[in-house]
Each structure stands twice: as C-alpha cells, then as structure tokens.
Short mmCIF file of C-alpha atoms in Angstrom, two decimals:
data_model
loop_
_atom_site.label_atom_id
_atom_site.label_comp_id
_atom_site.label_asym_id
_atom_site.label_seq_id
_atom_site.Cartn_x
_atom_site.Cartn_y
_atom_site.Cartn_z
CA UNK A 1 92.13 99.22 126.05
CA UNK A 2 88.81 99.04 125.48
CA UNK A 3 86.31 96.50 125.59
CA UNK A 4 85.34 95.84 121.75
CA UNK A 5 82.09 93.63 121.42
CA UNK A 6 79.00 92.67 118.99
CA UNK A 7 75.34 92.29 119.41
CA UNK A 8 73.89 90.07 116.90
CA UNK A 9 69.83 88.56 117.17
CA UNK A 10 68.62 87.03 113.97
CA UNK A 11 65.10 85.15 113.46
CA UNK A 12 64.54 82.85 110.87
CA UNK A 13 61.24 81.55 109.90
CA UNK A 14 60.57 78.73 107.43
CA UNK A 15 57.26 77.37 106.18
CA UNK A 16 57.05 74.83 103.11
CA UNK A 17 59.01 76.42 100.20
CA UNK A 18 58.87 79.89 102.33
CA UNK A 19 61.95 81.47 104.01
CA UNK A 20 62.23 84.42 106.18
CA UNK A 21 65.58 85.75 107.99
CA UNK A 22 65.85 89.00 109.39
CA UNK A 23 69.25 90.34 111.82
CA UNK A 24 70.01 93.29 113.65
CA UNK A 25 74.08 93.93 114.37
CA UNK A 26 75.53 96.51 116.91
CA UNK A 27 79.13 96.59 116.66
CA UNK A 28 81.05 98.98 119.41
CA UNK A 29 85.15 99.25 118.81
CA UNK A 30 87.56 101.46 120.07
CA UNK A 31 88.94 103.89 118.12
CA UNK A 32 92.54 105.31 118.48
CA UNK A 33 93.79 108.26 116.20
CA UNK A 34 96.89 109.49 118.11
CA UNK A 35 95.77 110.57 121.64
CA UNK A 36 92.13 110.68 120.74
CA UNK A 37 90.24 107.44 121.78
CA UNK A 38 86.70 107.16 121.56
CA UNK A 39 83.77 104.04 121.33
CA UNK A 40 82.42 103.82 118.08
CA UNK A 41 79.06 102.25 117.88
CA UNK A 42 78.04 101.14 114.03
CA UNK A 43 75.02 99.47 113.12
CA UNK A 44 73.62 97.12 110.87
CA UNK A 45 70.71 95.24 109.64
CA UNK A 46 69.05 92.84 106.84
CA UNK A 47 66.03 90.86 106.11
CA UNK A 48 64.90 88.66 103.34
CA UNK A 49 62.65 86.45 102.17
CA UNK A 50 62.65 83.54 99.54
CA UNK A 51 60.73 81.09 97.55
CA UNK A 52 61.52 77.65 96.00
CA UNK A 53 59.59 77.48 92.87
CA UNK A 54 60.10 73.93 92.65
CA UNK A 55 57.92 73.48 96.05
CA UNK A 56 60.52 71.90 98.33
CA UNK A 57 60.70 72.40 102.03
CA UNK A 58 63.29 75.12 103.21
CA UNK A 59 64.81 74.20 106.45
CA UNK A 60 67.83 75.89 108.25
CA UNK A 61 69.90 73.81 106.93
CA UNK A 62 69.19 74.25 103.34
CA UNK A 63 67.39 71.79 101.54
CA UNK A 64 68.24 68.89 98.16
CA UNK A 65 65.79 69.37 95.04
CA UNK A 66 63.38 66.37 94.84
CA UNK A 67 64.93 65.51 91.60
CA UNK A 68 68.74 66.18 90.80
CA UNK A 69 69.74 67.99 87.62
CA UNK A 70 69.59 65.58 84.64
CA UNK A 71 69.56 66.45 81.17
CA UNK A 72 68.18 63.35 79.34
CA UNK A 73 65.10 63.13 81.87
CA UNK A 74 63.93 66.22 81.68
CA UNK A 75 64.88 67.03 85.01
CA UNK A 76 66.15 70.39 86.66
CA UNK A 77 67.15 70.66 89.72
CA UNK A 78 65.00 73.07 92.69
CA UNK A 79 64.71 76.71 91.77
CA UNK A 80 64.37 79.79 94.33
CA UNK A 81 63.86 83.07 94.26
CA UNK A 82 64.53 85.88 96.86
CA UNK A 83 64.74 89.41 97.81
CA UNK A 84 66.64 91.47 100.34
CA UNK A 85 66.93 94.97 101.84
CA UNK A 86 69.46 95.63 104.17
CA UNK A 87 71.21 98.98 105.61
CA UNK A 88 74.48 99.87 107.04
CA UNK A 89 75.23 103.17 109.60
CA UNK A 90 78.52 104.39 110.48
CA UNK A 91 78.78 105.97 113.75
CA UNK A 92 78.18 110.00 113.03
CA UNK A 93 81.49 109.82 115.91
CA UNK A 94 83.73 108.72 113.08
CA UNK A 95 83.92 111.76 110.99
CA UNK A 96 86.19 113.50 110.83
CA UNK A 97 88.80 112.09 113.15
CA UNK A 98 88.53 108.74 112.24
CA UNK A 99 87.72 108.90 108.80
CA UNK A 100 87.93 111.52 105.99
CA UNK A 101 84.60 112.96 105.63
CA UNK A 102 85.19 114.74 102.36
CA UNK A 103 85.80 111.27 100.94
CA UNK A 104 83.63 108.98 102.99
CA UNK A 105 80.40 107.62 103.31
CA UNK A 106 78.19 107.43 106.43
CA UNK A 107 75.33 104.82 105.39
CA UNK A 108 74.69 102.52 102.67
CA UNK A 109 71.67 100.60 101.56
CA UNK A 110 70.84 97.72 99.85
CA UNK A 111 68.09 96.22 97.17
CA UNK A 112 68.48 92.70 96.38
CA UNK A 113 66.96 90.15 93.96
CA UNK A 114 68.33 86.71 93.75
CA UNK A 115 67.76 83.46 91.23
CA UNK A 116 69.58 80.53 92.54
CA UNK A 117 69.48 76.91 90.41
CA UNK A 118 70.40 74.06 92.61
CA UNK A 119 71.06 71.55 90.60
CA UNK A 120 72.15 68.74 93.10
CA UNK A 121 72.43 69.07 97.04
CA UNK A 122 75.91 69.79 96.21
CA UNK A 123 75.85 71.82 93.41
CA UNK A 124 74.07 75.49 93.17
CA UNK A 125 74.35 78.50 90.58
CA UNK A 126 73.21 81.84 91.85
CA UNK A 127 72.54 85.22 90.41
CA UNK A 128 71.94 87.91 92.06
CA UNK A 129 71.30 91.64 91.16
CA UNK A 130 71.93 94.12 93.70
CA UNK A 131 71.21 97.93 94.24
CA UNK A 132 73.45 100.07 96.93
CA UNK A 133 73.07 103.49 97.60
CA UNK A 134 75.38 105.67 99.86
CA UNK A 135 74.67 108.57 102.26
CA UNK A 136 77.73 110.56 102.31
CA UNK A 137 79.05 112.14 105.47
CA UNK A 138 78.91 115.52 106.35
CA UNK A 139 81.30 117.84 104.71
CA UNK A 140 81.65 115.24 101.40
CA UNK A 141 82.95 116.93 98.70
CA UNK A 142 82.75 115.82 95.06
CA UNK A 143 86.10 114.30 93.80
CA UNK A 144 87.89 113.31 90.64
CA UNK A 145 88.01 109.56 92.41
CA UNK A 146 84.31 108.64 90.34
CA UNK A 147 84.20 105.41 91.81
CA UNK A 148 83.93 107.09 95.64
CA UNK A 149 81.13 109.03 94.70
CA UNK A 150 78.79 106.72 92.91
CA UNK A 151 76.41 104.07 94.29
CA UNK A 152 76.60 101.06 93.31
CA UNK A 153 74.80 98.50 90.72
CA UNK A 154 76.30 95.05 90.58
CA UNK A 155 75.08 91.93 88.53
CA UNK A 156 77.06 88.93 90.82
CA UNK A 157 77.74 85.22 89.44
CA UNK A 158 78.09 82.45 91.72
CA UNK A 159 78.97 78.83 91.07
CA UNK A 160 79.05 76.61 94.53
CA UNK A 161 80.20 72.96 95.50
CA UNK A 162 79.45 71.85 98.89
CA UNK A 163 81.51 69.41 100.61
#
C-alpha cells in the first residue's frame, strides 16, 4: 500500500595505495501487523579506510598486485590493510508492535580490521576481525536464549576467485 523506498549516497576517495568509502542508507517500509500499518524509517551507515602495503594504486575498480603470487621468485602478491566502523538504527516505531522488544535489539555497531592477500588479480584471501555491539530496545529482558543477548566477536575467513 505503501510506497517502500531507499536513500543511499556513498563517496569514495582514492589516492595512490589510499582508499576511503563512506555511505549513509535511509530505508522507509511499510509495516503491517494485523490492522496496524505504519512507515518505518531505519537507518544505516559505514565508512572505511584502507592501505595497500605493497604501494599499488587503488582505483574503484580494485586493482592487480605489480607482481603475481609466485613461490620460487620470491614474490607475494599486493597486501592491504583496512579498518571500518559502521552503525545500524532500528526505527524506535518498531517496538513493540512490530518486533518483540523483550527479545530484540534496537542498534548495533561495528569495529572492523581487515588483512586481505591478493595474490593474483583473480585470486584474494581476506581476514577480517570484527567487533559488534547491540543496544537493546526498551523493555529487553534478559533470557535463557545467550546468543540474543550477547554482542558479537567474529574472526571471518575468506577465499575469492574472480571471474
């Protein structure tokens, strides 16, 4: 019935082995829970920045290592580094007749830290280490569910092949 849309700027800055990206979301949805109907407006954001150890160029479009991955030359790929903050807010609108507020949470944020190996164009290895805290929403109660009522601390593997 309603109409559902998404605001989404991001800027994006690059300079030698230097990135910078930053976004800001708005999301509005209708929300139906019987006969109540209401707009929900949630919002979101995120910005990072990175480093490529090995020195090449960052562009939007990613970038190849000078020299490939290649064991009997010595050679090992481009290396990069980067860091990230970014924050999640439900719509206070939500609780409690669209969502359980005794078992929900309202806002989360984010810590990052990232090591990514590229080892060809192609071919990338990432690790990244991340940090997320929740704000519960009003009324939350404590509950014998542990995993709803702990923030979160997550080591995460990635092993990539681009077509």
């Amino acid at each position: 019935e309603g109409a559902d849309w998404r605001w989404a700027p991001q800027a994006n800055y690059y300079y030698g082995p230097f990135i910078a990206q930053a976004e800001y979301t708005v999301s509005a949805v209708t929300a139906l829970a019987g006969a109540t109907k209401a707009e929900v407006r949630n919002t979101a954001w995120q910005a990072s920045v990175g480093y490529i150890l090995t020195g090449e160029k960052a562009t939007y479009n990613g970038y190849a290592p000078k020299n490939n991955f290649n064991w009997d030359e010595g050679q090992w790929g481009a290396w990069e580094i980067g860091l990230r903050v970014a924050q999640l807010k439900i719509d206070g609108d939500v609780f409690p007749v669209f969502a359980d507020s005794a078992s929900s949470a309202s806002e989360a944020t984010s810590y990052g830290a990232s090591v990514n190996w590229f080892l060809s164009k192609a071919i990338r290895v990432s690790f990244d280490l991340v940090d997320t805290r929740f704000a519960r929403a009003p009324g939350f109660k404590s509950t014998t569910n542990l995993l709803i009522g702990q923030d979160e601390r997550a080591l995460l593997t990635r092993f990539q092949i681009g077509f």
